[in-house]
């Protein structure tokens, strides 16, 4: 059966070149990068090379990169250790947005329960945090503003430069969860004015369970996991050398390939989006029409439910995702779709197709052949709408 | 989410989809806000369900349970149909994933509403809107004011 993977915002396959670079670090250069002997030093060298590769992708200094076990850990570390750092004397107020990944939202809510104060900013119907909304929410005791770069569900890209600038003017630090944007769109931490940034290797054709936190020199961040002195005292635990090496290679490849990949994805996404919106009645794009991740197609269909769409697509070998309650594992549809103002019943009918570098126009045409009859079949079964 | 073969079969090839012209009883439960709503129509003669059709908005479990309940009671007496429960529908499908047991398993309730509506003379069918927790109170649930 044909198999079409269009869920690259969930995760990506490891690029064969990345895997090849990682392999020797399992069996040949297996040393602990903290060890003084030859094995350890070879491993340490590989880790430092990876640090340079990742730093180069976001225009950071290698010494500003802390390797973690993924984006979730980086988000937790940034928010918790910054807010609780003894050098952080600004205050106890955190600002975030309503469309953050749970790795950020739940971390902020955890701190709120511990006595910190939290403001969750609303977004407009495109999923953008409006600069004036941030300005109005900032207080003298606001220590940290954490707003994601690109949204995982609707693909909207925030104006991070403006939001970081507003935060700095008020003396607050700025963290961004850039898990969805690193390696996909140009990102320069200096140009954007970012103090902390979270990234994850498995979204850019690297391995799962590896990520990093960028910490601008001088920022009050501490270790989140307690233990050894690894990663210059900022992340205890034996370094996942093969994983980090894979992340480095993936970062290097992402940078090299970005221009062609972006052009390819923009083309496919345009054909797919127009094919859906023009051929399926009562369907709409969610997120920003222009300021969105390359290859991110998120739509809603009235009168049908997302999990049903996914299972029927899966029947034809098409793999996608949805923000319906049934797929979120809770009783409510996705908080992101509700935050952009969709009514519950519409949010239940969401479909996210996220394209990757290996998708082809044939894949897109295949989806455009299978999807309309699926929506029609489900609508025939639905008591709503007609 | 692992669904049984029976669920997938009833989901991909649902039985008795549609409406009945001049139905003798109509029942509807669920709520679009929660992501599932089940509508069942029955044609009753001599206390026997001669025909039954459904329309459902919801996930695979919601569609499969609706389809299954129509198969279970077609040709049965009203008394027999009244004995069918949400639980027995789920069992007939080889079980449902635990989270679906109380979120999308309402087909028997819709059938019972249709029978009630028939017994009341088939006039002005009622739609039973529920909060999204159904019978499972949960702090996250969306309360619906009727
Ligand atoms: C925006 C965003 N933040 C954080 C994460 C979590 O990253 P990880 O899976 O590496 O923990 C993800 C992906 O799952 C994401 O999309």
XYZ file of N, CA, C and O in Angstrom, chain A residues 27-168:
568
model
N 29.613 2.187 18.726
C 30.435 0.980 18.882
C 31.938 1.237 18.843
O 32.703 0.460 19.379
N 32.357 2.314 18.184
C 33.801 2.527 18.043
C 34.314 3.617 18.982
O 35.256 3.425 19.721
N 33.657 4.763 18.919
C 34.064 5.861 19.812
C 32.976 5.979 20.871
O 32.096 6.819 20.795
N 33.051 5.058 21.811
C 31.963 4.918 22.780
C 32.276 5.573 24.117
O 31.550 5.438 25.085
N 33.380 6.289 24.178
C 33.830 6.836 25.465
C 32.853 7.836 26.065
O 31.994 8.397 25.377
N 32.994 8.015 27.364
C 32.238 9.040 28.085
C 32.973 10.366 27.858
O 34.161 10.473 28.147
N 32.255 11.345 27.343
C 32.937 12.581 26.942
C 33.548 13.336 28.126
O 34.214 14.337 27.944
N 33.334 12.845 29.357
C 33.976 13.461 30.521
C 35.284 12.764 30.887
O 35.994 13.225 31.779
N 35.575 11.636 30.242
C 36.767 10.860 30.614
C 38.027 11.461 30.023
O 38.005 12.051 28.944
N 39.148 11.256 30.739
C 40.399 11.879 30.293
C 41.119 11.044 29.236
O 41.966 11.556 28.520
N 40.786 9.752 29.141
C 41.535 8.891 28.213
C 41.155 9.154 26.757
O 40.264 9.980 26.475
N 41.834 8.441 25.867
C 41.674 8.672 24.426
C 40.222 8.516 23.974
O 39.695 9.366 23.245
N 39.567 7.434 24.442
C 38.160 7.233 24.065
C 37.321 8.450 24.478
O 36.505 8.959 23.711
N 37.526 8.876 25.702
C 36.755 10.005 26.216
C 37.040 11.277 25.437
O 36.114 12.049 25.117
N 38.291 11.477 25.103
C 38.637 12.713 24.409
C 38.093 12.758 22.981
O 37.686 13.814 22.494
N 38.079 11.575 22.332
C 37.493 11.531 20.986
C 36.000 11.860 21.039
O 35.469 12.577 20.199
N 35.356 11.315 22.068
C 33.927 11.593 22.233
C 33.710 13.084 22.524
O 32.816 13.725 21.959
N 34.564 13.636 23.392
C 34.421 15.045 23.764
C 34.604 15.942 22.543
O 33.883 16.935 22.369
N 35.556 15.539 21.699
C 35.797 16.324 20.487
C 34.560 16.332 19.587
O 34.185 17.364 19.031
N 33.944 15.164 19.477
C 32.747 15.053 18.632
C 31.616 15.910 19.193
O 30.872 16.556 18.451
N 31.504 15.926 20.523
C 30.459 16.741 21.156
C 30.716 18.222 20.876
O 29.782 18.974 20.555
N 31.990 18.610 20.958
C 32.292 20.032 20.722
C 32.055 20.417 19.263
O 31.621 21.528 18.966
N 32.311 19.484 18.362
C 32.048 19.773 16.957
C 30.533 19.954 16.733
O 30.092 20.873 16.040
N 29.769 19.087 17.379
C 28.316 19.192 17.258
C 27.827 20.523 17.838
O 26.915 21.165 17.299
N 28.455 20.941 18.914
C 28.064 22.202 19.544
C 28.288 23.360 18.565
O 27.469 24.281 18.465
N 29.411 23.275 17.836
C 29.688 24.320 16.840
C 28.652 24.296 15.723
O 28.194 25.340 15.260
N 28.301 23.092 15.289
C 27.328 22.968 14.196
C 25.971 23.531 14.604
O 25.321 24.248 13.833
N 25.536 23.192 15.807
C 24.226 23.681 16.267
C 24.275 25.197 16.479
O 23.362 25.927 16.083
N 25.374 25.660 17.070
C 25.511 27.103 17.317
C 25.468 27.878 16.001
O 24.812 28.924 15.902
N 26.142 27.334 14.980
C 26.201 28.022 13.690
C 24.807 28.191 13.089
O 24.501 29.217 12.468
N 23.961 27.191 13.289
C 22.614 27.237 12.694
C 21.799 28.418 13.225
O 20.941 28.959 12.522
N 22.058 28.819 14.477
C 21.263 29.911 15.057
C 22.121 31.141 15.377
O 21.686 32.042 16.076
N 23.343 31.155 14.848
C 24.288 32.267 15.066
C 24.571 32.539 16.546
O 24.574 33.676 16.996
N 24.788 31.450 17.277
C 25.183 31.573 18.681
C 26.662 31.221 18.795
O 27.271 30.761 17.842
N 27.247 31.448 19.982
C 28.592 30.932 20.230
C 28.440 29.511 20.740
O 27.492 29.219 21.480
N 29.383 28.632 20.391
C 29.270 27.245 20.873
C 29.116 27.177 22.395
O 28.364 26.336 22.900
N 29.767 28.079 23.112
C 29.693 28.008 24.574
C 28.300 28.380 25.100
O 28.028 28.245 26.295
N 27.444 28.853 24.221
C 26.089 29.218 24.662
C 25.074 28.085 24.455
O 23.876 28.257 24.701
N 25.566 26.924 23.970
C 24.670 25.795 23.701
C 24.794 24.746 24.805
O 25.885 24.264 25.093
N 23.665 24.405 25.435
C 23.629 23.338 26.432
C 22.820 22.190 25.836
O 21.640 22.374 25.497
N 23.436 21.021 25.679
C 22.682 19.891 25.130
C 21.764 19.302 26.193
O 22.151 19.164 27.359
N 20.554 18.976 25.788
C 19.550 18.407 26.692
C 18.954 17.160 26.041
O 19.308 16.817 24.917
N 18.041 16.540 26.751
C 17.358 15.372 26.198
C 16.070 15.804 25.495
O 15.036 15.166 25.627
N 16.133 16.888 24.739
C 14.981 17.262 23.929
C 14.434 18.636 24.227
O 14.932 19.362 25.108
N 13.420 18.994 23.472
C 12.814 20.310 23.592
C 12.093 20.514 24.908
O 12.142 21.593 25.506
N 11.429 19.468 25.380
C 10.672 19.575 26.628
C 11.605 19.929 27.788
O 11.316 20.834 28.584
N 12.724 19.223 27.853
C 13.670 19.497 28.941
C 14.225 20.919 28.831
O 14.361 21.622 29.842
N 14.534 21.343 27.615
C 15.075 22.694 27.426
C 14.066 23.746 27.896
O 14.430 24.721 28.571
N 12.797 23.544 27.567
C 11.753 24.481 28.017
C 11.671 24.516 29.537
O 11.606 25.580 30.166
N 11.648 23.319 30.139
C 11.580 23.237 31.608
C 12.766 23.940 32.251
O 12.613 24.716 33.197
N 13.950 23.657 31.731
C 15.170 24.231 32.314
C 15.160 25.750 32.203
O 15.447 26.449 33.179
N 14.833 26.251 31.025
C 14.868 27.700 30.820
C 13.950 28.396 31.818
O 14.346 29.327 32.523
N 12.706 27.938 31.867
C 11.701 28.653 32.649
C 11.928 28.482 34.151
O 11.943 29.454 34.915
N 12.133 27.234 34.566
C 12.241 26.972 36.010
C 13.549 27.518 36.577
O 13.556 28.207 37.602
N 14.667 27.233 35.894
C 15.928 27.661 36.519
C 16.129 29.164 36.395
O 16.773 29.767 37.237
N 15.569 29.789 35.360
C 15.692 31.242 35.281
C 14.888 31.904 36.403
O 15.385 32.774 37.122
N 13.637 31.480 36.531
C 12.765 32.126 37.522
C 13.253 31.914 38.956
O 12.996 32.743 39.829
N 13.930 30.777 39.190
C 14.337 30.475 40.571
C 15.815 30.783 40.815
O 16.336 30.483 41.883
N 16.492 31.372 39.841
C 17.930 31.639 39.976
C 18.170 32.769 40.982
O 17.449 33.762 40.995
N 19.238 32.603 41.778
C 19.459 33.616 42.822
C 19.874 34.964 42.229
O 19.688 36.004 42.848
N 20.402 34.936 40.997
C 20.778 36.220 40.377
C 19.586 36.905 39.696
O 19.698 38.022 39.202
N 18.476 36.208 39.640
C 17.286 36.774 39.000
C 16.527 37.549 40.074
O 15.822 36.963 40.880
N 16.658 38.878 40.029
C 16.066 39.674 41.117
C 14.931 40.556 40.618
O 14.432 41.408 41.339
N 14.547 40.368 39.350
C 13.564 41.272 38.755
C 12.185 41.103 39.377
O 11.474 42.076 39.607
N 11.817 39.856 39.629
C 10.498 39.652 40.202
C 9.990 38.245 39.990
O 10.745 37.355 39.604
N 8.708 38.041 40.224
C 8.136 36.685 40.193
C 7.035 36.552 39.150
O 6.216 35.654 39.203
N 7.024 37.463 38.194
C 5.964 37.440 37.188
C 6.471 36.883 35.852
O 7.523 37.312 35.362
N 5.716 35.939 35.293
C 6.061 35.314 34.007
C 4.951 35.642 33.011
O 3.771 35.640 33.364
N 5.346 35.886 31.779
C 4.344 36.068 30.722
C 4.574 35.017 29.651
O 5.705 34.771 29.233
N 3.488 34.389 29.221
C 3.578 33.442 28.116
C 2.363 33.641 27.220
O 1.590 34.580 27.418
N 2.193 32.791 26.223
C 1.039 32.955 25.332
C 0.131 31.735 25.426
O 0.536 30.674 25.893
N -1.087 31.912 24.946
C -2.104 30.866 25.063
C -1.871 29.709 24.098
O -2.532 28.679 24.208
N -0.949 29.863 23.150
C -0.786 28.799 22.149
C 0.524 28.032 22.313
O 0.936 27.305 21.418
N 1.163 28.190 23.465
C 2.422 27.475 23.680
C 2.219 25.965 23.705
O 1.138 25.464 24.026
N 3.294 25.264 23.434
C 3.328 23.818 23.643
C 3.166 23.547 25.141
O 3.550 24.379 25.968
N 2.629 22.381 25.474
C 2.434 22.072 26.896
C 3.739 22.065 27.683
O 3.738 22.284 28.902
N 4.846 21.820 26.994
C 6.149 21.838 27.682
C 6.398 23.215 28.310
O 7.045 23.316 29.352
N 5.873 24.258 27.694
C 6.002 25.607 28.252
C 4.811 25.921 29.165
O 4.972 26.362 30.308
N 3.602 25.663 28.666
C 2.405 26.030 29.441
C 2.369 25.341 30.798
O 2.139 25.981 31.826
N 2.585 24.029 30.784
C 2.500 23.297 32.050
C 3.633 23.678 33.000
O 3.459 23.648 34.213
N 4.785 24.032 32.434
C 5.901 24.472 33.283
C 5.564 25.809 33.951
O 5.790 26.000 35.150
N 4.984 26.719 33.163
C 4.584 28.013 33.740
C 3.499 27.812 34.803
O 3.520 28.456 35.860
N 2.566 26.911 34.516
C 1.487 26.656 35.482
C 2.025 26.018 36.756
O 1.531 26.276 37.857
N 3.054 25.189 36.596
C 3.702 24.581 37.761
C 4.274 25.682 38.659
O 4.065 25.682 39.874
N 4.968 26.632 38.044
C 5.549 27.723 38.843
C 4.453 28.574 39.487
O 4.592 29.049 40.610
N 3.362 28.757 38.740
C 2.258 29.540 39.300
C 1.744 28.875 40.580
O 1.483 29.542 41.589
N 1.631 27.567 40.540
C 1.171 26.828 41.732
C 2.158 26.973 42.877
O 1.797 26.842 44.037
N 3.433 27.207 42.524
C 4.463 27.357 43.557
C 4.557 28.799 44.039
O 5.507 29.149 44.748
N 3.667 29.661 43.605
C 3.654 31.018 44.145
C 4.124 32.099 43.182
O 4.106 33.278 43.526
N 4.573 31.710 41.988
C 4.919 32.736 40.995
C 3.629 33.258 40.365
O 2.575 32.640 40.485
N 3.748 34.382 39.671
C 2.553 34.909 39.026
C 2.667 34.751 37.521
O 3.744 34.910 36.949
N 1.537 34.426 36.907
C 1.560 34.077 35.485
C 0.499 34.856 34.723
O -0.645 34.951 35.161
N 0.907 35.402 33.576
C -0.062 35.984 32.661
C 0.031 35.231 31.343
O 1.124 35.071 30.795
N -1.106 34.730 30.877
C -1.144 34.013 29.598
C -1.779 34.944 28.569
O -2.966 35.273 28.664
N -0.988 35.376 27.599
C -1.489 36.351 26.625
C -2.389 35.689 25.592
O -2.076 34.612 25.088
N -3.487 36.356 25.240
C -4.307 35.848 24.150
C -3.600 36.094 22.816
O -2.658 36.887 22.744
N -4.059 35.422 21.779
C -3.520 35.651 20.435
C -4.662 36.095 19.530
O -5.836 35.900 19.868
N -4.336 36.687 18.392
C -5.402 37.061 17.461
C -5.807 35.845 16.624
O -5.298 34.747 16.848
N -6.714 36.038 15.669
C -7.272 34.885 14.968
C -6.235 34.185 14.085
O -6.439 33.046 13.667
N -5.123 34.832 13.811
C -4.040 34.167 13.072
C -3.095 33.416 14.008
O -2.167 32.757 13.560
N -3.294 33.606 15.297
C -2.383 32.980 16.251
C -1.193 33.850 16.584
O -0.196 33.366 17.119
N -1.284 35.140 16.293
C -0.182 36.056 16.596
C -0.403 36.763 17.933
O -1.517 37.209 18.227
N 0.662 36.859 18.713
C 0.627 37.690 19.909
C 0.811 39.125 19.430
O 1.811 39.443 18.778
N -0.134 39.992 19.706
C 0.000 41.367 19.253
C 0.925 42.122 20.205
O 0.793 42.012 21.424
N 1.875 42.872 19.653
C 2.851 43.574 20.494
C 2.192 44.411 21.590
O 2.668 44.412 22.735
N 1.089 45.068 21.277
C 0.425 45.896 22.291
C -0.121 45.065 23.447
O -0.206 45.534 24.580
N -0.522 43.842 23.137
C -1.014 42.952 24.192
C 0.110 42.645 25.174
O -0.091 42.639 26.394
N 1.295 42.393 24.625
C 2.441 42.132 25.500
C 2.785 43.382 26.311
O 2.990 43.309 27.524
N 2.823 44.523 25.612
C 3.169 45.784 26.294
C 2.262 46.014 27.492
O 2.709 46.394 28.575
N 0.966 45.765 27.279
C -0.001 46.032 28.337
C 0.147 45.072 29.510
O -0.225 45.395 30.631
N 0.685 43.888 29.230
C 0.763 42.873 30.295
C 2.041 42.965 31.111
O 2.118 42.442 32.226
N 3.053 43.598 30.542
C 4.346 43.663 31.241
C 4.242 44.538 32.487
O 3.612 45.601 32.467
N 4.835 44.067 33.571
C 4.807 44.792 34.838
C 6.245 45.024 35.299
O 7.181 44.410 34.774
N 6.415 45.874 36.287
C 7.773 46.099 36.803
C 8.416 44.811 37.314
O 9.626 44.663 37.271
N 7.589 43.857 37.773
C 8.165 42.625 38.328
C 8.161 41.475 37.320
O 8.373 40.316 37.681
N 7.924 41.776 36.037
C 7.981 40.719 35.026
C 9.439 40.338 34.790
O 10.241 41.157 34.337
N 9.766 39.088 35.100
C 11.159 38.643 34.969
C 11.390 37.940 33.637
O 12.474 38.002 33.076
N 10.362 37.246 33.157
C 10.554 36.406 31.976
C 9.333 36.463 31.057
O 8.197 36.375 31.518
N 9.626 36.604 29.768
C 8.588 36.461 28.749
C 8.979 35.257 27.907
O 10.109 35.184 27.425
N 8.079 34.284 27.799
C 8.369 33.110 26.975
C 7.266 32.936 25.941
O 6.106 32.674 26.272
N 7.639 33.148 24.682
C 6.677 33.057 23.574
C 7.315 32.242 22.457
O 8.460 32.484 22.061
N 6.577 31.266 21.952
C 7.155 30.350 20.965
C 7.408 31.043 19.631
O 6.729 32.006 19.277
N 8.382 30.529 18.887
C 8.703 31.119 17.587
C 7.663 30.703 16.555
O 6.976 31.546 15.989
N 7.537 29.401 16.313
C 6.533 28.931 15.347
C 5.646 27.908 16.036
O 6.130 27.069 16.796
N 4.374 27.984 15.759
C 3.430 27.092 16.437
C 3.368 25.720 15.762
O 3.307 25.611 14.541
N 3.324 24.681 16.587
C 3.330 23.316 16.066
C 2.010 22.907 15.427
O 1.979 22.024 14.589
N 0.906 23.545 15.797
C -0.368 23.106 15.230
C -0.801 23.920 14.024
O -1.315 23.371 13.050
N -0.647 25.229 14.094
C -1.150 26.065 13.005
C -0.023 26.723 12.213
O -0.280 27.402 11.223
N 1.204 26.521 12.625
C 2.357 26.967 11.826
C 2.689 28.449 11.892
O 3.681 28.883 11.313
N 1.867 29.222 12.601
C 2.083 30.674 12.655
C 3.446 31.026 13.251
O 3.846 30.480 14.282
N 4.142 31.951 12.576
C 5.451 32.412 13.048
C 5.279 33.789 13.692
O 4.753 34.717 13.077
N 5.740 33.906 14.934
C 5.597 35.174 15.665
C 6.659 36.185 15.240
O 7.747 35.812 14.806
N 6.366 37.437 15.469
C 7.344 38.506 15.277
C 8.203 38.576 16.544
O 8.015 39.434 17.405
N 9.130 37.634 16.627
C 9.927 37.474 17.854
C 10.782 38.708 18.135
O 10.951 39.106 19.293
N 11.299 39.314 17.064
C 12.185 40.457 17.256
C 11.467 41.577 18.021
O 12.002 42.129 18.985
N 10.254 41.874 17.605
C 9.480 42.921 18.268
C 9.133 42.520 19.708
O 9.257 43.326 20.637
N 8.716 41.273 19.891
C 8.302 40.826 21.223
C 9.495 40.804 22.185
O 9.372 41.189 23.360
N 10.662 40.384 21.679
C 11.870 40.359 22.525
C 12.273 41.792 22.882
O 12.671 42.077 24.018
N 12.150 42.687 21.909
C 12.511 44.082 22.141
C 11.635 44.706 23.236
O 12.140 45.371 24.152
N 10.350 44.457 23.152
C 9.424 44.986 24.166
C 9.795 44.435 25.545
O 9.815 45.166 26.543
N 10.119 43.154 25.588
C 10.471 42.519 26.863
C 11.722 43.159 27.446
O 11.783 43.476 28.639
N 12.734 43.341 26.594
C 13.995 43.903 27.079
C 13.841 45.348 27.550
O 14.461 45.756 28.520
